[in-house]
Short mmCIF file of C-alpha atoms and ligand atoms in Angstrom, two decimals:
data_model
loop_
_atom_site.label_atom_id
_atom_site.label_comp_id
_atom_site.label_asym_id
_atom_site.label_seq_id
_atom_site.Cartn_x
_atom_site.Cartn_y
_atom_site.Cartn_z
CA MET I 709 70.72 90.98 125.41
CA ASN I 710 74.41 91.91 125.40
CA ARG I 711 76.40 90.84 122.41
CA ILE I 712 79.74 89.08 122.74
CA TYR I 713 82.09 90.45 120.13
CA PHE I 714 84.93 88.09 119.24
CA ASP I 715 85.62 89.44 115.75
CA ASN I 716 88.24 92.09 116.42
CA ALA I 717 90.34 91.09 113.42
CA ALA I 718 87.42 92.24 111.25
CA THR I 719 87.05 95.53 113.05
CA THR I 720 87.24 96.94 116.56
CA SER I 721 85.01 99.26 118.54
CA ILE I 722 86.24 102.81 118.77
CA ASP I 723 88.04 103.67 122.01
CA PRO I 724 86.13 106.45 123.82
CA GLN I 725 89.38 108.41 124.18
CA VAL I 726 89.84 108.28 120.40
CA LEU I 727 86.31 109.58 119.90
CA ASP I 728 87.00 112.41 122.36
CA ALA I 729 90.12 113.39 120.44
CA MET I 730 88.21 113.38 117.13
CA MET I 731 85.12 115.22 118.27
CA PRO I 732 86.43 118.82 118.09
CA TYR I 733 87.40 118.17 114.45
CA LEU I 734 83.86 117.06 113.67
CA THR I 735 82.45 120.17 115.30
CA GLU I 736 84.14 123.52 115.90
CA LYS I 737 87.54 122.75 114.29
CA PHE I 738 86.07 121.83 110.91
CA GLY I 739 88.35 123.87 108.63
CA ASN I 740 89.66 122.64 105.30
CA PRO I 741 93.40 122.05 105.84
CA SER I 742 94.12 123.72 102.49
CA SER I 743 92.48 127.00 103.50
CA ILE I 744 94.89 129.74 104.40
CA TYR I 745 92.87 131.43 107.16
CA SER I 746 92.95 130.37 110.81
CA TYR I 747 90.44 127.48 110.58
CA GLY I 748 92.48 125.95 107.78
CA ARG I 749 95.83 126.52 109.45
CA GLU I 750 94.54 124.91 112.64
CA ALA I 751 93.43 121.83 110.69
CA ARG I 752 96.73 121.66 108.77
CA MET I 753 98.68 121.87 112.02
CA ALA I 754 96.59 119.05 113.54
CA ILE I 755 97.25 116.81 110.52
CA GLU I 756 100.99 117.45 110.52
CA ASN I 757 101.17 116.82 114.27
CA ALA I 758 99.31 113.54 113.77
CA ARG I 759 101.73 112.58 111.00
CA LYS I 760 104.71 113.35 113.24
CA SER I 761 103.27 111.31 116.06
CA VAL I 762 102.59 108.30 113.80
CA ALA I 763 106.07 108.57 112.27
CA LYS I 764 107.70 108.72 115.70
CA ILE I 765 105.85 105.63 116.91
CA LEU I 766 106.82 103.63 113.81
CA ASN I 767 110.36 105.08 113.84
CA ALA I 768 109.93 106.54 110.38
CA HIS I 769 110.33 110.05 108.98
CA PRO I 770 107.10 112.13 108.75
CA SER I 771 107.67 112.53 104.99
CA GLU I 772 107.33 108.74 104.68
CA ILE I 773 103.81 108.69 106.16
CA PHE I 774 100.78 109.12 103.84
CA PHE I 775 97.19 108.97 105.05
CA THR I 776 94.78 107.01 102.85
CA SER I 777 91.25 105.62 103.12
CA GLY I 778 92.47 102.32 104.59
CA GLY I 779 94.49 99.19 104.11
CA THR I 780 92.93 98.33 100.76
CA GLU I 781 93.84 101.64 99.15
CA SER I 782 97.32 101.54 100.64
CA SER I 783 98.12 98.09 99.26
CA ASN I 784 96.60 98.92 95.87
CA THR I 785 98.75 102.07 95.70
CA ALA I 786 101.98 100.37 96.74
CA ILE I 787 101.69 97.30 94.51
CA THR I 788 100.53 99.24 91.46
CA ALA I 789 103.30 101.83 91.92
CA ALA I 790 105.97 99.16 92.31
CA VAL I 791 105.02 97.88 88.85
CA ARG I 792 104.28 101.21 87.16
CA ASP I 793 107.04 103.38 88.64
CA LEU I 794 109.72 101.06 90.02
CA GLY I 795 109.96 98.68 87.08
CA CYS I 796 108.85 95.48 88.83
CA LYS I 797 107.89 92.84 86.29
CA HIS I 798 107.74 89.86 88.61
CA ILE I 799 105.60 89.68 91.75
CA VAL I 800 106.29 87.11 94.44
CA THR I 801 103.42 86.66 96.87
CA SER I 802 101.54 83.92 98.74
CA ALA I 803 98.14 82.28 98.31
CA ILE I 804 97.04 83.45 101.77
CA GLU I 805 97.30 87.21 101.30
CA HIS I 806 94.31 89.46 101.87
CA HIS I 807 92.24 90.12 98.75
CA ALA I 808 93.47 93.75 98.77
CA THR I 809 96.81 92.26 97.70
CA LEU I 810 95.74 89.15 95.78
CA HIS I 811 93.19 90.90 93.58
CA THR I 812 95.58 93.77 92.82
CA VAL I 813 98.28 91.30 91.81
CA GLN I 814 95.82 89.28 89.71
CA HIS I 815 94.62 92.46 88.00
CA LEU I 816 98.18 93.44 87.05
CA LYS I 817 98.81 89.94 85.78
CA ALA I 818 95.61 89.95 83.70
CA GLN I 819 96.81 93.18 82.07
CA GLY I 820 99.99 91.37 81.03
CA LEU I 821 102.19 93.67 83.14
CA VAL I 822 103.72 91.10 85.46
CA LYS I 823 104.39 87.45 86.00
CA VAL I 824 103.39 86.11 89.40
CA SER I 825 104.98 83.45 91.61
CA TYR I 826 103.32 82.06 94.71
CA VAL I 827 105.79 81.09 97.41
CA LYS I 828 105.42 77.67 99.08
CA LEU I 829 103.79 77.47 102.49
CA LEU I 830 104.86 75.23 105.33
CA LYS I 831 102.37 72.86 106.99
CA ASN I 832 101.72 75.36 109.81
CA GLY I 833 100.86 78.08 107.29
CA HIS I 834 104.14 80.00 107.52
CA VAL I 835 105.84 81.19 104.36
CA ASP I 836 108.69 78.85 103.39
CA LEU I 837 111.63 81.26 103.53
CA VAL I 838 113.96 78.80 101.78
CA ASP I 839 111.58 78.63 98.83
CA LEU I 840 111.18 82.42 98.95
CA GLU I 841 114.91 82.96 98.56
CA LYS I 842 115.01 80.38 95.75
CA VAL I 843 112.25 82.19 93.86
CA ILE I 844 113.68 85.68 94.37
CA SER I 845 117.23 84.71 93.51
CA ALA I 846 116.12 82.89 90.34
CA SER I 847 114.22 85.94 89.12
CA SER I 848 115.82 87.61 86.13
CA GLU I 849 113.51 90.63 86.33
CA LYS I 850 113.03 93.36 88.91
CA THR I 851 110.90 91.74 91.60
CA LEU I 852 108.26 92.92 94.03
CA VAL I 853 107.78 90.73 97.08
CA THR I 854 104.40 91.29 98.70
CA LEU I 855 103.81 89.27 101.86
CA MET I 856 101.57 90.11 104.76
CA HIS I 857 103.00 90.59 108.23
CA ALA I 858 100.19 88.83 110.13
CA ASN I 859 97.55 86.72 108.48
CA ASN I 860 94.07 88.00 109.29
CA GLU I 861 92.50 84.53 109.32
CA ILE I 862 95.02 82.36 111.16
CA GLY I 863 97.21 84.96 112.89
CA ASN I 864 100.60 83.65 111.71
CA ILE I 865 103.31 86.32 111.83
CA LEU I 866 105.90 86.62 109.09
CA ASP I 867 109.51 87.31 110.05
CA ILE I 868 109.45 90.74 108.39
CA ASP I 869 113.14 91.35 109.15
CA ALA I 870 114.24 88.09 107.54
CA VAL I 871 112.13 88.76 104.43
CA GLY I 872 113.34 92.37 104.29
CA ASN I 873 116.95 91.20 104.43
CA LEU I 874 116.34 88.67 101.65
CA CYS I 875 114.77 91.40 99.51
CA LYS I 876 117.69 93.72 100.15
CA LYS I 877 120.19 90.99 99.29
CA HIS I 878 118.45 90.33 95.96
CA ASN I 879 117.57 93.95 95.21
CA ALA I 880 113.82 93.30 95.35
CA ILE I 881 111.12 95.77 96.38
CA PHE I 882 109.27 94.67 99.53
CA HIS I 883 105.67 95.56 100.38
CA SER I 884 104.08 94.13 103.51
CA ASP I 885 100.39 94.31 104.35
CA THR I 886 100.73 95.19 108.03
CA VAL I 887 97.05 95.97 108.59
CA GLN I 888 96.77 93.38 111.37
CA THR I 889 99.98 94.50 113.09
CA VAL I 890 100.13 98.32 112.99
CA GLY I 891 98.70 99.17 116.41
CA HIS I 892 99.48 95.64 117.63
CA PHE I 893 103.22 95.31 117.17
CA PRO I 894 106.23 97.56 117.86
CA PHE I 895 107.65 98.72 114.52
CA ASP I 896 111.12 100.13 113.94
CA LEU I 897 110.95 101.11 110.28
CA LYS I 898 114.32 102.89 110.10
CA ASN I 899 115.88 99.52 110.88
CA THR I 900 113.60 97.33 108.76
CA ASN I 901 114.28 96.68 105.09
CA VAL I 902 110.81 97.37 103.79
CA HIS I 903 109.67 99.80 101.09
CA PHE I 904 105.94 99.92 101.77
CA ILE I 905 103.77 99.04 104.76
CA THR I 906 100.07 99.65 105.35
CA GLY I 907 97.80 100.31 108.32
CA SER I 908 94.13 100.75 109.09
CA ALA I 909 92.82 102.54 112.20
CA HIS I 910 89.67 100.45 112.60
CA LYS I 911 91.80 97.42 113.48
CA PHE I 912 93.11 99.09 116.65
CA HIS I 913 90.14 100.97 118.11
CA GLY I 914 90.29 103.88 115.69
CA PRO I 915 87.72 104.99 113.13
CA LYS I 916 86.94 103.26 109.81
CA GLY I 917 87.97 104.74 106.48
CA ILE I 918 91.40 106.00 107.49
CA GLY I 919 94.62 104.21 106.74
CA LEU I 920 98.30 104.62 106.38
CA LEU I 921 100.79 103.99 103.63
CA TYR I 922 104.45 104.14 104.60
CA ILE I 923 106.68 104.75 101.61
CA ASN I 924 110.38 104.45 102.33
CA ARG I 925 112.12 107.66 101.29
CA ASP I 926 114.52 105.68 99.06
CA VAL I 927 111.69 104.92 96.62
CA LYS I 928 109.96 107.54 94.52
CA ILE I 929 106.53 106.78 93.11
CA LYS I 930 103.94 108.78 91.20
CA PRO I 931 100.53 109.72 92.63
CA HIS I 932 97.80 107.12 92.55
CA ILE I 933 94.96 109.62 92.87
CA HIS I 934 95.08 112.84 90.86
CA GLY I 935 93.59 116.16 91.86
CA GLY I 936 94.67 118.74 94.43
CA GLY I 937 98.08 118.70 96.03
CA GLN I 938 97.16 116.99 99.29
CA GLU I 939 99.49 114.51 100.97
CA ARG I 940 102.44 116.16 99.23
CA ASN I 941 100.91 115.55 95.80
CA MET I 942 100.69 111.80 96.41
CA ARG I 943 97.04 111.40 97.32
CA ALA I 944 94.66 114.11 96.20
CA GLY I 945 91.39 114.87 97.96
CA THR I 946 90.45 116.90 101.04
CA GLU I 947 92.00 115.13 103.99
CA ASN I 948 89.91 113.02 106.36
CA LEU I 949 90.77 115.41 109.16
CA TYR I 950 88.96 113.74 112.08
CA GLY I 951 89.99 110.31 110.76
CA ILE I 952 93.66 111.31 110.76
CA ILE I 953 93.33 112.66 114.31
CA GLY I 954 91.62 109.39 115.29
CA PHE I 955 94.31 107.29 113.60
CA ALA I 956 97.10 109.04 115.49
CA LYS I 957 95.27 108.94 118.83
CA ALA I 958 94.42 105.24 118.45
CA LEU I 959 98.04 104.44 117.60
CA GLU I 960 99.31 106.52 120.54
CA LEU I 961 96.98 104.70 122.95
CA SER I 962 97.79 101.26 121.62
CA THR I 963 101.51 102.03 121.88
CA GLU I 964 101.28 103.45 125.41
CA ASN I 965 99.40 100.37 126.60
CA TYR I 966 101.04 97.79 124.35
CA ASP I 967 102.72 95.65 127.02
CA LYS I 968 99.64 95.51 129.23
CA ASP I 969 97.10 94.99 126.44
CA CYS I 970 99.21 92.46 124.58
CA ALA I 971 99.74 90.35 127.74
CA TYR I 972 96.04 90.52 128.63
CA ILE I 973 94.76 89.66 125.14
CA ARG I 974 97.29 86.84 124.73
CA LEU I 975 96.04 85.42 128.02
CA LEU I 976 92.48 85.46 126.62
CA LYS I 977 93.56 83.72 123.44
CA TYR I 978 95.41 80.95 125.31
CA TYR I 979 92.55 80.61 127.81
CA MET I 980 90.07 80.15 124.95
CA GLN I 981 92.33 77.54 123.34
CA ASP I 982 92.65 75.63 126.64
CA GLU I 983 88.92 75.82 127.40
CA LEU I 984 88.01 74.63 123.91
CA GLN I 985 90.40 71.69 124.20
CA LYS I 986 89.00 70.78 127.62
CA ASN I 987 85.35 71.04 126.66
CA ILE I 988 85.32 70.12 122.98
CA PRO I 989 88.20 67.66 122.51
CA VAL I 990 87.57 67.23 118.75
CA VAL I 991 88.68 70.83 118.19
CA THR I 992 91.82 71.53 116.15
CA PHE I 993 93.56 74.82 115.45
CA ASN I 994 95.03 76.50 112.41
CA GLY I 995 98.41 78.14 112.17
CA ASP I 996 101.26 78.44 114.61
CA VAL I 997 98.96 79.20 117.57
CA ARG I 998 101.56 79.44 120.36
CA GLY I 999 104.51 80.23 118.16
CA LYS I 1000 104.96 83.14 115.74
CA SER I 1001 101.37 84.23 115.94
CA LEU I 1002 99.42 87.38 116.61
CA TYR I 1003 98.07 87.48 120.16
CA THR I 1004 94.62 88.57 118.96
CA ILE I 1005 93.62 85.68 116.66
CA LEU I 1006 92.60 82.07 117.36
CA SER I 1007 91.39 80.00 114.41
CA ALA I 1008 89.61 76.78 115.39
CA ASN I 1009 88.16 73.87 113.41
CA PHE I 1010 85.24 71.66 114.34
CA PRO I 1011 84.19 68.52 112.48
CA LEU I 1012 81.45 69.18 109.94
CA THR I 1013 78.11 67.76 111.09
CA GLU I 1014 74.49 68.67 110.50
CA LYS I 1015 74.68 70.82 113.64
CA SER I 1016 78.07 72.42 113.11
CA GLU I 1017 77.16 73.36 109.55
CA MET I 1018 74.85 75.98 111.08
CA LEU I 1019 77.37 77.06 113.71
CA LEU I 1020 78.00 80.67 112.64
CA TYR I 1021 74.30 81.25 112.21
CA ASN I 1022 73.51 79.70 115.59
CA LEU I 1023 76.21 81.72 117.32
CA ASP I 1024 74.78 84.84 115.71
CA ILE I 1025 71.26 84.18 116.97
CA ASN I 1026 72.82 83.72 120.41
CA HIS I 1027 74.37 87.20 120.07
CA ILE I 1028 77.91 85.90 119.62
CA CYS I 1029 79.84 87.61 116.82
CA VAL I 1030 82.63 85.56 115.25
CA SER I 1031 83.86 85.04 111.75
CA GLY I 1032 84.12 81.97 109.56
CA GLY I 1033 87.35 83.24 108.09
CA SER I 1034 88.07 86.68 106.75
CA ALA I 1035 85.13 89.06 107.25
CA CYS I 1036 85.72 90.21 103.73
CA THR I 1037 84.69 86.80 102.37
CA SER I 1038 82.02 85.76 104.83
CA GLY I 1039 78.70 85.56 103.06
CA ALA I 1040 80.40 84.69 99.78
CA SER I 1041 79.58 81.30 98.39
CA GLN I 1042 83.16 80.09 98.09
CA GLY I 1043 85.05 79.27 101.30
CA SER I 1044 88.11 81.03 102.59
CA HIS I 1045 91.06 81.03 100.20
CA VAL I 1046 93.36 80.89 103.24
CA MET I 1047 91.81 77.67 104.54
CA GLN I 1048 91.88 76.23 101.03
CA ALA I 1049 95.60 76.95 100.83
CA ILE I 1050 96.56 75.60 104.24
CA ASN I 1051 94.33 72.64 105.01
CA ASN I 1052 91.68 72.41 102.30
CA ASP I 1053 89.50 70.06 104.34
CA PRO I 1054 85.82 70.41 103.41
CA ASP I 1055 84.87 68.30 106.46
CA LEU I 1056 85.88 71.03 108.89
CA VAL I 1057 84.02 74.11 110.01
CA THR I 1058 86.44 76.93 110.77
CA VAL I 1059 85.69 79.69 113.24
CA ARG I 1060 87.96 82.66 113.82
CA PHE I 1061 87.82 84.09 117.32
CA SER I 1062 89.64 87.41 117.62
CA PHE I 1063 89.98 89.36 120.83
CA SER I 1064 90.50 92.88 122.10
CA LYS I 1065 91.25 94.61 125.40
CA PHE I 1066 87.49 94.97 125.88
CA ASN I 1067 86.89 91.17 126.04
CA THR I 1068 86.89 89.10 129.24
CA LYS I 1069 87.43 85.53 130.44
CA ALA I 1070 83.78 85.48 131.50
CA GLU I 1071 82.79 86.04 127.88
CA ILE I 1072 85.02 83.14 126.83
CA ASP I 1073 83.32 80.89 129.41
CA MET I 1074 79.92 81.84 128.00
CA VAL I 1075 80.98 81.24 124.41
CA VAL I 1076 82.57 77.85 125.18
CA ALA I 1077 79.45 76.79 127.12
CA LYS I 1078 77.26 77.85 124.18
CA LEU I 1079 79.53 76.07 121.68
CA LYS I 1080 79.11 72.83 123.65
CA THR I 1081 75.37 72.99 123.15
CA LEU I 1082 75.62 73.96 119.49
CA LEU I 1083 78.07 71.29 118.35
N1 LIG K 1225 94.68 93.60 104.90
C1 LIG K 1225 94.33 92.86 105.95
C2 LIG K 1225 95.27 91.82 106.47
C3 LIG K 1225 93.09 93.02 106.56
O1 LIG K 1225 92.74 92.26 107.61
C4 LIG K 1225 92.22 94.01 106.04
C5 LIG K 1225 90.86 94.21 106.62
O2 LIG K 1225 90.07 93.30 106.68
C6 LIG K 1225 92.64 94.79 104.96
C7 LIG K 1225 93.88 94.56 104.41
C8 LIG K 1225 91.78 95.87 104.39
O3 LIG K 1225 91.83 97.01 105.20
P1 LIG K 1225 90.72 98.14 105.09
O4 LIG K 1225 89.48 97.58 105.69
O5 LIG K 1225 91.25 99.29 105.90
O6 LIG K 1225 90.59 98.50 103.66
#
C-alpha cells in the first residue's frame, strides 16, 4: 500500500539528485576537512564551494554563512548570543514561534537575563506590526526581536522587510527563524535588515541534521560550541561534510526550479482547499490562506465529534501522513501552542496538510474522499 505524504512542513523526502551529490562524500571522498593532505584539502574545498553557493543564492557574503546541525541549533545560537554578546536585555517575540525559539527565550528569562514581551497577533494570525513598533519603541533596553518568517503550523508569512526596517529604526537586533522559507522563498540578505536567519536542509529535500545560521557581518558574536577551530572558530566539531554538500545541492535545486515548483505546489494547496470546501462544507481554515501565506501549508479545522477525534489515527491507518499541528508537538498531551494562541477552540480538530513537488492532485482526491468517510 502506497503512503500519501502530506506532511512536508515536518520534513521532506530527499531529492535523488541531492543524494547523488552527497554519495561521493560518504564513500571515496571521506577526508576530514581539517587534514592537510589531499583527502582533507578536497573535503575543505567542497565545503567552501558549498558555502559560496549558499551565500550567492541568499545574496550574502560567504563569511556570513555558518553550517550547524539544523534550525534548532541555529536559533539557540543566535538568540543566546544576542543576549550574551550583543547586550540584549529585552526580547520581543510572539506566542506562535517554534519551540526552538520559545524555549530558548523562556530559558534565558528563567535565568533572569532578559525580560520578554509577546507581540499582539491579529485575528488571522499575523503579527500586529503596529503593536510591534509600540513595544520596540517603548523599550528602554537593548532589544532582540525574534519573529519567524513563516509559521510552520498555519503558513502565515511575516513581512520580514517591514520588521527589519522597524528594528533598524529602533536599533534592535533582529533574528528570524526562516526554517520554513529557506529553500522556499527568494532571499536577498544584502538588502534585508536582519542580523540572524536560520535554515534546515530537510525542509527542502535535503538531508536531516544539517542547518544554516546566517550572521550578518555587522554583528560579532562568540562561539556557542567550543573545541576545534571549525566554521571559523564559531562552531567547533568535524564538519558534516556530506550534509553540507547536500544542503547546498538541495538549495541550488530548489532555487533553479523555484518558479515552477512554487506555482505547482500552490496549485495543490488551493485545489485541496477548494475540494475540502466542496466536499466537507463544515471545514474552516487557519491563517491567511490565500494572502501572505506559504504555498506549502494548508491548516484546516473540522468540528470535534466522536469520529473526528480519531481523525489523525484513522488517516494514519489508511496510510495518509498528516500532522495535527507542529510535528514537534504531535504525540504530546497538550495541544498546539499556535492553535491555542490564534483560535483556542477545543471543539475543533486541526489538521495540517503540507505539500511538496512530489505530491499530486490525484493524491488530494484520494485524501478528500477518505476524509469524507472518516468525518
Ligand atoms: N523552526 C521551524 C519553523 C521549524 O518548522 C522547525 C522544524 O520543525 C525548526 C525550527 C527546527 O529545525 P530542525 O529540525 O532543523 O532543528
